[in-house]
Amino acid sequence: RFSSLLNTQGGARAKASASSPASAASQDKNALFLDWFKSNGGYVNPSVELKTFPLYGRGLSAASDVGHMDTLFTAPASIVLTAASVAGLYPPP
């Protein structure tokens, strides 16, 4: 079983506990992000969920067993932020 599969905040520490109002707001942000992600061509395996971990920030967690070679998520190039994808948006000074 896989858990905490993707840490998206590079080890940043979140201070909200699982039962705090900040946690509910975080869940709302996670749901909004997933809606945006999927509506723009992203895929998230139904066996994983986006969660906010108190010590690590946002990441993916297994909600049920995940197969050895199952795809966890995919993101189309059109929504991936890279230096090249934003270069035209922010020209050098």
PDB file of N, CA and C in Angstrom:
ATOM      1  N   ARG A   1       0.850  -1.176   0.000  1.00  0.00           N
ATOM      2  CA  ARG A   1       0.000   0.000   0.000  1.00  0.00           C
ATOM      3  C   ARG A   1       0.883   1.222   0.000  1.00  0.00           C
ATOM      4  N   PHE A   2       0.573   2.178  -0.888  1.00  0.00           N
ATOM      5  CA  PHE A   2       1.316   3.424  -0.949  1.00  0.00           C
ATOM      6  C   PHE A   2       0.576   4.486  -0.154  1.00  0.00           C
ATOM      7  N   SER A   3       1.302   5.331   0.538  1.00  0.00           N
ATOM      8  CA  SER A   3       0.682   6.496   1.158  1.00  0.00           C
ATOM      9  C   SER A   3       1.639   7.656   1.029  1.00  0.00           C
ATOM     10  N   SER A   4       1.108   8.835   1.049  1.00  0.00           N
ATOM     11  CA  SER A   4       1.892  10.048   0.885  1.00  0.00           C
ATOM     12  C   SER A   4       2.769   9.944  -0.365  1.00  0.00           C
ATOM     13  N   LEU A   5       2.127   9.767  -1.507  1.00  0.00           N
ATOM     14  CA  LEU A   5       2.845   9.491  -2.738  1.00  0.00           C
ATOM     15  C   LEU A   5       3.490  10.714  -3.364  1.00  0.00           C
ATOM     16  N   LEU A   6       2.946  11.857  -3.145  1.00  0.00           N
ATOM     17  CA  LEU A   6       3.489  13.048  -3.790  1.00  0.00           C
ATOM     18  C   LEU A   6       3.422  14.206  -2.817  1.00  0.00           C
ATOM     19  N   ASN A   7       4.546  14.770  -2.497  1.00  0.00           N
ATOM     20  CA  ASN A   7       4.593  15.941  -1.635  1.00  0.00           C
ATOM     21  C   ASN A   7       4.808  17.148  -2.518  1.00  0.00           C
ATOM     22  N   THR A   8       3.805  18.015  -2.601  1.00  0.00           N
ATOM     23  CA  THR A   8       3.858  19.119  -3.554  1.00  0.00           C
ATOM     24  C   THR A   8       4.411  20.404  -2.964  1.00  0.00           C
ATOM     25  N   GLN A   9       4.778  20.415  -1.692  1.00  0.00           N
ATOM     26  CA  GLN A   9       5.271  21.645  -1.108  1.00  0.00           C
ATOM     27  C   GLN A   9       6.704  21.526  -0.630  1.00  0.00           C
ATOM     28  N   GLY A  10       7.445  20.577  -1.114  1.00  0.00           N
ATOM     29  CA  GLY A  10       8.861  20.488  -0.812  1.00  0.00           C
ATOM     30  C   GLY A  10       9.197  20.467   0.662  1.00  0.00           C
ATOM     31  N   GLY A  11       8.392  19.818   1.472  1.00  0.00           N
ATOM     32  CA  GLY A  11       8.703  19.686   2.885  1.00  0.00           C
ATOM     33  C   GLY A  11       8.209  20.840   3.749  1.00  0.00           C
ATOM     34  N   ALA A  12       7.474  21.785   3.181  1.00  0.00           N
ATOM     35  CA  ALA A  12       6.943  22.882   3.981  1.00  0.00           C
ATOM     36  C   ALA A  12       6.039  22.311   5.067  1.00  0.00           C
ATOM     37  N   ARG A  13       6.078  22.911   6.227  1.00  0.00           N
ATOM     38  CA  ARG A  13       5.299  22.382   7.343  1.00  0.00           C
ATOM     39  C   ARG A  13       3.986  23.134   7.485  1.00  0.00           C
ATOM     40  N   ALA A  14       2.883  22.396   7.448  1.00  0.00           N
ATOM     41  CA  ALA A  14       1.570  22.979   7.661  1.00  0.00           C
ATOM     42  C   ALA A  14       1.254  22.896   9.141  1.00  0.00           C
ATOM     43  N   LYS A  15       0.560  23.898   9.675  1.00  0.00           N
ATOM     44  CA  LYS A  15       0.296  23.936  11.105  1.00  0.00           C
ATOM     45  C   LYS A  15      -1.134  23.543  11.463  1.00  0.00           C
ATOM     46  N   ALA A  16      -1.994  23.320  10.481  1.00  0.00           N
ATOM     47  CA  ALA A  16      -3.391  22.995  10.770  1.00  0.00           C
ATOM     48  C   ALA A  16      -3.525  21.552  11.212  1.00  0.00           C
ATOM     49  N   SER A  17      -4.380  21.328  12.192  1.00  0.00           N
ATOM     50  CA  SER A  17      -4.674  19.949  12.588  1.00  0.00           C
ATOM     51  C   SER A  17      -5.838  19.444  11.754  1.00  0.00           C
ATOM     52  N   ALA A  18      -6.069  18.149  11.795  1.00  0.00           N
ATOM     53  CA  ALA A  18      -7.096  17.535  10.961  1.00  0.00           C
ATOM     54  C   ALA A  18      -8.494  18.033  11.290  1.00  0.00           C
ATOM     55  N   SER A  19      -8.729  18.541  12.495  1.00  0.00           N
ATOM     56  CA  SER A  19     -10.074  18.954  12.866  1.00  0.00           C
ATOM     57  C   SER A  19     -10.238  20.469  12.920  1.00  0.00           C
ATOM     58  N   SER A  20      -9.263  21.231  12.517  1.00  0.00           N
ATOM     59  CA  SER A  20      -9.333  22.681  12.617  1.00  0.00           C
ATOM     60  C   SER A  20     -10.100  23.288  11.450  1.00  0.00           C
ATOM     61  N   PRO A  21     -10.602  24.528  11.612  1.00  0.00           N
ATOM     62  CA  PRO A  21     -11.251  25.216  10.496  1.00  0.00           C
ATOM     63  C   PRO A  21     -10.300  25.378   9.306  1.00  0.00           C
ATOM     64  N   ALA A  22      -9.005  25.544   9.581  1.00  0.00           N
ATOM     65  CA  ALA A  22      -8.031  25.657   8.496  1.00  0.00           C
ATOM     66  C   ALA A  22      -7.998  24.367   7.681  1.00  0.00           C
ATOM     67  N   SER A  23      -8.213  23.231   8.341  1.00  0.00           N
ATOM     68  CA  SER A  23      -8.238  21.952   7.642  1.00  0.00           C
ATOM     69  C   SER A  23      -9.428  21.885   6.688  1.00  0.00           C
ATOM     70  N   ALA A  24     -10.581  22.379   7.104  1.00  0.00           N
ATOM     71  CA  ALA A  24     -11.763  22.402   6.234  1.00  0.00           C
ATOM     72  C   ALA A  24     -11.503  23.299   5.031  1.00  0.00           C
ATOM     73  N   ALA A  25     -10.872  24.441   5.246  1.00  0.00           N
ATOM     74  CA  ALA A  25     -10.532  25.334   4.138  1.00  0.00           C
ATOM     75  C   ALA A  25      -9.552  24.662   3.195  1.00  0.00           C
ATOM     76  N   SER A  26      -8.610  23.918   3.749  1.00  0.00           N
ATOM     77  CA  SER A  26      -7.637  23.202   2.939  1.00  0.00           C
ATOM     78  C   SER A  26      -8.318  22.134   2.095  1.00  0.00           C
ATOM     79  N   GLN A  27      -9.304  21.444   2.671  1.00  0.00           N
ATOM     80  CA  GLN A  27     -10.048  20.436   1.920  1.00  0.00           C
ATOM     81  C   GLN A  27     -10.802  21.082   0.766  1.00  0.00           C
ATOM     82  N   ASP A  28     -11.376  22.272   1.010  1.00  0.00           N
ATOM     83  CA  ASP A  28     -12.070  22.999  -0.046  1.00  0.00           C
ATOM     84  C   ASP A  28     -11.100  23.367  -1.163  1.00  0.00           C
ATOM     85  N   LYS A  29      -9.895  23.833  -0.812  1.00  0.00           N
ATOM     86  CA  LYS A  29      -8.891  24.189  -1.812  1.00  0.00           C
ATOM     87  C   LYS A  29      -8.459  22.953  -2.595  1.00  0.00           C
ATOM     88  N   ASN A  30      -8.318  21.833  -1.908  1.00  0.00           N
ATOM     89  CA  ASN A  30      -7.952  20.588  -2.587  1.00  0.00           C
ATOM     90  C   ASN A  30      -9.027  20.206  -3.601  1.00  0.00           C
ATOM     91  N   ALA A  31     -10.295  20.301  -3.204  1.00  0.00           N
ATOM     92  CA  ALA A  31     -11.402  19.959  -4.105  1.00  0.00           C
ATOM     93  C   ALA A  31     -11.432  20.899  -5.300  1.00  0.00           C
ATOM     94  N   LEU A  32     -11.230  22.192  -5.068  1.00  0.00           N
ATOM     95  CA  LEU A  32     -11.199  23.157  -6.171  1.00  0.00           C
ATOM     96  C   LEU A  32     -10.052  22.863  -7.123  1.00  0.00           C
ATOM     97  N   PHE A  33      -8.888  22.549  -6.570  1.00  0.00           N
ATOM     98  CA  PHE A  33      -7.751  22.224  -7.414  1.00  0.00           C
ATOM     99  C   PHE A  33      -8.039  20.994  -8.255  1.00  0.00           C
ATOM    100  N   LEU A  34      -8.571  19.940  -7.644  1.00  0.00           N
ATOM    101  CA  LEU A  34      -8.862  18.710  -8.382  1.00  0.00           C
ATOM    102  C   LEU A  34      -9.904  18.944  -9.473  1.00  0.00           C
ATOM    103  N   ASP A  35     -10.909  19.758  -9.189  1.00  0.00           N
ATOM    104  CA  ASP A  35     -11.906  20.090 -10.212  1.00  0.00           C
ATOM    105  C   ASP A  35     -11.233  20.780 -11.396  1.00  0.00           C
ATOM    106  N   TRP A  36     -10.387  21.770 -11.105  1.00  0.00           N
ATOM    107  CA  TRP A  36      -9.663  22.486 -12.166  1.00  0.00           C
ATOM    108  C   TRP A  36      -8.756  21.519 -12.934  1.00  0.00           C
ATOM    109  N   PHE A  37      -8.004  20.702 -12.207  1.00  0.00           N
ATOM    110  CA  PHE A  37      -7.054  19.768 -12.800  1.00  0.00           C
ATOM    111  C   PHE A  37      -7.754  18.832 -13.780  1.00  0.00           C
ATOM    112  N   LYS A  38      -8.856  18.236 -13.335  1.00  0.00           N
ATOM    113  CA  LYS A  38      -9.585  17.285 -14.172  1.00  0.00           C
ATOM    114  C   LYS A  38     -10.272  17.978 -15.352  1.00  0.00           C
ATOM    115  N   SER A  39     -10.809  19.174 -15.138  1.00  0.00           N
ATOM    116  CA  SER A  39     -11.490  19.883 -16.232  1.00  0.00           C
ATOM    117  C   SER A  39     -10.509  20.365 -17.299  1.00  0.00           C
ATOM    118  N   ASN A  40      -9.220  20.377 -16.975  1.00  0.00           N
ATOM    119  CA  ASN A  40      -8.198  20.780 -17.932  1.00  0.00           C
ATOM    120  C   ASN A  40      -7.403  19.588 -18.462  1.00  0.00           C
ATOM    121  N   GLY A  41      -7.981  18.400 -18.356  1.00  0.00           N
ATOM    122  CA  GLY A  41      -7.387  17.209 -18.951  1.00  0.00           C
ATOM    123  C   GLY A  41      -6.548  16.352 -18.030  1.00  0.00           C
ATOM    124  N   GLY A  42      -6.463  16.706 -16.753  1.00  0.00           N
ATOM    125  CA  GLY A  42      -5.710  15.901 -15.803  1.00  0.00           C
ATOM    126  C   GLY A  42      -6.490  14.658 -15.396  1.00  0.00           C
ATOM    127  N   TYR A  43      -5.764  13.653 -14.988  1.00  0.00           N
ATOM    128  CA  TYR A  43      -6.370  12.400 -14.521  1.00  0.00           C
ATOM    129  C   TYR A  43      -5.792  12.072 -13.151  1.00  0.00           C
ATOM    130  N   VAL A  44      -6.655  11.665 -12.227  1.00  0.00           N
ATOM    131  CA  VAL A  44      -6.229  11.179 -10.917  1.00  0.00           C
ATOM    132  C   VAL A  44      -6.878   9.816 -10.701  1.00  0.00           C
ATOM    133  N   ASN A  45      -6.052   8.817 -10.409  1.00  0.00           N
ATOM    134  CA  ASN A  45      -6.527   7.467 -10.150  1.00  0.00           C
ATOM    135  C   ASN A  45      -7.550   7.512  -9.014  1.00  0.00           C
ATOM    136  N   PRO A  46      -8.693   6.852  -9.158  1.00  0.00           N
ATOM    137  CA  PRO A  46      -9.706   6.860  -8.103  1.00  0.00           C
ATOM    138  C   PRO A  46      -9.233   6.256  -6.778  1.00  0.00           C
ATOM    139  N   SER A  47      -8.115   5.541  -6.790  1.00  0.00           N
ATOM    140  CA  SER A  47      -7.590   4.938  -5.568  1.00  0.00           C
ATOM    141  C   SER A  47      -6.737   5.891  -4.736  1.00  0.00           C
ATOM    142  N   VAL A  48      -6.484   7.098  -5.246  1.00  0.00           N
ATOM    143  CA  VAL A  48      -5.702   8.059  -4.479  1.00  0.00           C
ATOM    144  C   VAL A  48      -6.513   9.332  -4.250  1.00  0.00           C
ATOM    145  N   GLU A  49      -6.131  10.072  -3.219  1.00  0.00           N
ATOM    146  CA  GLU A  49      -6.806  11.323  -2.913  1.00  0.00           C
ATOM    147  C   GLU A  49      -5.783  12.386  -2.551  1.00  0.00           C
ATOM    148  N   LEU A  50      -6.120  13.616  -2.858  1.00  0.00           N
ATOM    149  CA  LEU A  50      -5.281  14.750  -2.494  1.00  0.00           C
ATOM    150  C   LEU A  50      -5.617  15.128  -1.061  1.00  0.00           C
ATOM    151  N   LYS A  51      -4.601  15.195  -0.222  1.00  0.00           N
ATOM    152  CA  LYS A  51      -4.795  15.504   1.196  1.00  0.00           C
ATOM    153  C   LYS A  51      -3.784  16.546   1.625  1.00  0.00           C
ATOM    154  N   THR A  52      -4.044  17.153   2.761  1.00  0.00           N
ATOM    155  CA  THR A  52      -3.082  18.049   3.393  1.00  0.00           C
ATOM    156  C   THR A  52      -2.563  17.346   4.629  1.00  0.00           C
ATOM    157  N   PHE A  53      -1.238  17.141   4.666  1.00  0.00           N
ATOM    158  CA  PHE A  53      -0.600  16.448   5.771  1.00  0.00           C
ATOM    159  C   PHE A  53      -0.046  17.474   6.751  1.00  0.00           C
ATOM    160  N   PRO A  54      -0.342  17.345   8.054  1.00  0.00           N
ATOM    161  CA  PRO A  54       0.076  18.350   9.034  1.00  0.00           C
ATOM    162  C   PRO A  54       1.566  18.693   9.005  1.00  0.00           C
ATOM    163  N   LEU A  55       2.427  17.743   8.765  1.00  0.00           N
ATOM    164  CA  LEU A  55       3.865  18.038   8.811  1.00  0.00           C
ATOM    165  C   LEU A  55       4.482  18.299   7.441  1.00  0.00           C
ATOM    166  N   TYR A  56       3.761  18.021   6.349  1.00  0.00           N
ATOM    167  CA  TYR A  56       4.389  18.065   5.031  1.00  0.00           C
ATOM    168  C   TYR A  56       3.685  18.926   3.995  1.00  0.00           C
ATOM    169  N   GLY A  57       2.451  19.297   4.197  1.00  0.00           N
ATOM    170  CA  GLY A  57       1.713  20.044   3.182  1.00  0.00           C
ATOM    171  C   GLY A  57       0.869  19.113   2.334  1.00  0.00           C
ATOM    172  N   ARG A  58       0.576  19.529   1.114  1.00  0.00           N
ATOM    173  CA  ARG A  58      -0.295  18.738   0.239  1.00  0.00           C
ATOM    174  C   ARG A  58       0.447  17.592  -0.418  1.00  0.00           C
ATOM    175  N   GLY A  59      -0.301  16.500  -0.635  1.00  0.00           N
ATOM    176  CA  GLY A  59       0.254  15.331  -1.301  1.00  0.00           C
ATOM    177  C   GLY A  59      -0.841  14.347  -1.631  1.00  0.00           C
ATOM    178  N   LEU A  60      -0.468  13.276  -2.297  1.00  0.00           N
ATOM    179  CA  LEU A  60      -1.403  12.210  -2.615  1.00  0.00           C
ATOM    180  C   LEU A  60      -1.278  11.097  -1.589  1.00  0.00           C
ATOM    181  N   SER A  61      -2.409  10.490  -1.281  1.00  0.00           N
ATOM    182  CA  SER A  61      -2.443   9.380  -0.342  1.00  0.00           C
ATOM    183  C   SER A  61      -3.325   8.286  -0.926  1.00  0.00           C
ATOM    184  N   ALA A  62      -2.952   7.041  -0.701  1.00  0.00           N
ATOM    185  CA  ALA A  62      -3.768   5.930  -1.179  1.00  0.00           C
ATOM    186  C   ALA A  62      -5.029   5.829  -0.337  1.00  0.00           C
ATOM    187  N   ALA A  63      -6.181   5.857  -1.005  1.00  0.00           N
ATOM    188  CA  ALA A  63      -7.456   5.667  -0.328  1.00  0.00           C
ATOM    189  C   ALA A  63      -7.833   4.185  -0.335  1.00  0.00           C
ATOM    190  N   SER A  64      -7.255   3.446  -1.275  1.00  0.00           N
ATOM    191  CA  SER A  64      -7.421   1.994  -1.364  1.00  0.00           C
ATOM    192  C   SER A  64      -6.169   1.442  -2.043  1.00  0.00           C
ATOM    193  N   ASP A  65      -6.072   0.136  -2.134  1.00  0.00           N
ATOM    194  CA  ASP A  65      -4.879  -0.475  -2.719  1.00  0.00           C
ATOM    195  C   ASP A  65      -4.635   0.034  -4.132  1.00  0.00           C
ATOM    196  N   VAL A  66      -3.363   0.258  -4.429  1.00  0.00           N
ATOM    197  CA  VAL A  66      -2.934   0.718  -5.748  1.00  0.00           C
ATOM    198  C   VAL A  66      -2.029  -0.356  -6.327  1.00  0.00           C
ATOM    199  N   GLY A  67      -2.296  -0.748  -7.563  1.00  0.00           N
ATOM    200  CA  GLY A  67      -1.493  -1.771  -8.208  1.00  0.00           C
ATOM    201  C   GLY A  67      -0.085  -1.290  -8.522  1.00  0.00           C
ATOM    202  N   HIS A  68       0.829  -2.228  -8.639  1.00  0.00           N
ATOM    203  CA  HIS A  68       2.243  -1.961  -8.869  1.00  0.00           C
ATOM    204  C   HIS A  68       2.484  -1.033 -10.061  1.00  0.00           C
ATOM    205  N   MET A  69       1.809  -1.221 -11.159  1.00  0.00           N
ATOM    206  CA  MET A  69       2.043  -0.427 -12.366  1.00  0.00           C
ATOM    207  C   MET A  69       0.871   0.504 -12.697  1.00  0.00           C
ATOM    208  N   ASP A  70      -0.026   0.740 -11.742  1.00  0.00           N
ATOM    209  CA  ASP A  70      -1.149   1.638 -11.984  1.00  0.00           C
ATOM    210  C   ASP A  70      -0.669   3.080 -12.139  1.00  0.00           C
ATOM    211  N   THR A  71      -1.298   3.815 -13.033  1.00  0.00           N
ATOM    212  CA  THR A  71      -1.025   5.238 -13.181  1.00  0.00           C
ATOM    213  C   THR A  71      -1.703   5.967 -12.033  1.00  0.00           C
ATOM    214  N   LEU A  72      -0.948   6.795 -11.314  1.00  0.00           N
ATOM    215  CA  LEU A  72      -1.513   7.538 -10.190  1.00  0.00           C
ATOM    216  C   LEU A  72      -2.151   8.832 -10.658  1.00  0.00           C
ATOM    217  N   PHE A  73      -1.464   9.562 -11.522  1.00  0.00           N
ATOM    218  CA  PHE A  73      -2.034  10.774 -12.105  1.00  0.00           C
ATOM    219  C   PHE A  73      -1.278  11.099 -13.385  1.00  0.00           C
ATOM    220  N   THR A  74      -1.945  11.838 -14.257  1.00  0.00           N
ATOM    221  CA  THR A  74      -1.296  12.371 -15.451  1.00  0.00           C
ATOM    222  C   THR A  74      -1.727  13.826 -15.592  1.00  0.00           C
ATOM    223  N   ALA A  75      -0.823  14.624 -16.134  1.00  0.00           N
ATOM    224  CA  ALA A  75      -1.108  16.041 -16.362  1.00  0.00           C
ATOM    225  C   ALA A  75      -0.699  16.382 -17.786  1.00  0.00           C
ATOM    226  N   PRO A  76      -1.615  16.961 -18.567  1.00  0.00           N
ATOM    227  CA  PRO A  76      -1.243  17.353 -19.919  1.00  0.00           C
ATOM    228  C   PRO A  76      -0.222  18.497 -19.879  1.00  0.00           C
ATOM    229  N   ALA A  77       0.631  18.553 -20.881  1.00  0.00           N
ATOM    230  CA  ALA A  77       1.676  19.577 -20.940  1.00  0.00           C
ATOM    231  C   ALA A  77       1.097  20.983 -20.858  1.00  0.00           C
ATOM    232  N   SER A  78      -0.127  21.161 -21.316  1.00  0.00           N
ATOM    233  CA  SER A  78      -0.736  22.495 -21.338  1.00  0.00           C
ATOM    234  C   SER A  78      -0.974  23.083 -19.948  1.00  0.00           C
ATOM    235  N   ILE A  79      -0.965  22.268 -18.895  1.00  0.00           N
ATOM    236  CA  ILE A  79      -1.183  22.815 -17.549  1.00  0.00           C
ATOM    237  C   ILE A  79       0.037  22.671 -16.634  1.00  0.00           C
ATOM    238  N   VAL A  80       1.141  22.190 -17.183  1.00  0.00           N
ATOM    239  CA  VAL A  80       2.357  22.035 -16.390  1.00  0.00           C
ATOM    240  C   VAL A  80       3.152  23.336 -16.439  1.00  0.00           C
ATOM    241  N   LEU A  81       3.532  23.849 -15.274  1.00  0.00           N
ATOM    242  CA  LEU A  81       4.333  25.065 -15.203  1.00  0.00           C
ATOM    243  C   LEU A  81       5.816  24.720 -15.241  1.00  0.00           C
ATOM    244  N   THR A  82       6.480  25.248 -16.239  1.00  0.00           N
ATOM    245  CA  THR A  82       7.935  25.111 -16.358  1.00  0.00           C
ATOM    246  C   THR A  82       8.483  26.472 -16.760  1.00  0.00           C
ATOM    247  N   ALA A  83       9.793  26.624 -16.697  1.00  0.00           N
ATOM    248  CA  ALA A  83      10.403  27.876 -17.133  1.00  0.00           C
ATOM    249  C   ALA A  83      10.028  28.168 -18.585  1.00  0.00           C
ATOM    250  N   ALA A  84      10.026  27.145 -19.423  1.00  0.00           N
ATOM    251  CA  ALA A  84       9.694  27.333 -20.832  1.00  0.00           C
ATOM    252  C   ALA A  84       8.230  27.703 -21.043  1.00  0.00           C
ATOM    253  N   SER A  85       7.321  27.108 -20.251  1.00  0.00           N
ATOM    254  CA  SER A  85       5.896  27.360 -20.466  1.00  0.00           C
ATOM    255  C   SER A  85       5.464  28.750 -20.015  1.00  0.00           C
ATOM    256  N   VAL A  86       6.204  29.394 -19.141  1.00  0.00           N
ATOM    257  CA  VAL A  86       5.849  30.739 -18.698  1.00  0.00           C
ATOM    258  C   VAL A  86       6.773  31.826 -19.233  1.00  0.00           C
ATOM    259  N   ALA A  87       7.773  31.453 -20.003  1.00  0.00           N
ATOM    260  CA  ALA A  87       8.764  32.423 -20.499  1.00  0.00           C
ATOM    261  C   ALA A  87       8.087  33.555 -21.271  1.00  0.00           C
ATOM    262  N   GLY A  88       7.111  33.246 -22.093  1.00  0.00           N
ATOM    263  CA  GLY A  88       6.431  34.281 -22.874  1.00  0.00           C
ATOM    264  C   GLY A  88       5.522  35.167 -22.042  1.00  0.00           C
ATOM    265  N   LEU A  89       5.096  34.670 -20.901  1.00  0.00           N
ATOM    266  CA  LEU A  89       4.221  35.458 -20.025  1.00  0.00           C
ATOM    267  C   LEU A  89       4.986  36.507 -19.237  1.00  0.00           C
ATOM    268  N   TYR A  90       6.238  36.232 -18.954  1.00  0.00           N
ATOM    269  CA  TYR A  90       7.058  37.113 -18.148  1.00  0.00           C
ATOM    270  C   TYR A  90       8.376  37.394 -18.861  1.00  0.00           C
ATOM    271  N   PRO A  91       8.375  38.324 -19.825  1.00  0.00           N
ATOM    272  CA  PRO A  91       9.616  38.604 -20.556  1.00  0.00           C
ATOM    273  C   PRO A  91      10.679  39.164 -19.622  1.00  0.00           C
ATOM    274  N   PRO A  92      11.945  38.946 -19.968  1.00  0.00           N
ATOM    275  CA  PRO A  92      13.016  39.453 -19.112  1.00  0.00           C
ATOM    276  C   PRO A  92      12.980  40.974 -19.031  1.00  0.00           C
ATOM    277  N   PRO A  93      13.418  41.531 -17.911  1.00  0.00           N
ATOM    278  CA  PRO A  93      13.372  43.006 -17.748  1.00  0.00           C
ATOM    279  C   PRO A  93      14.311  43.718 -18.687  1.00  0.00           C
TER     280      PRO A  93
END
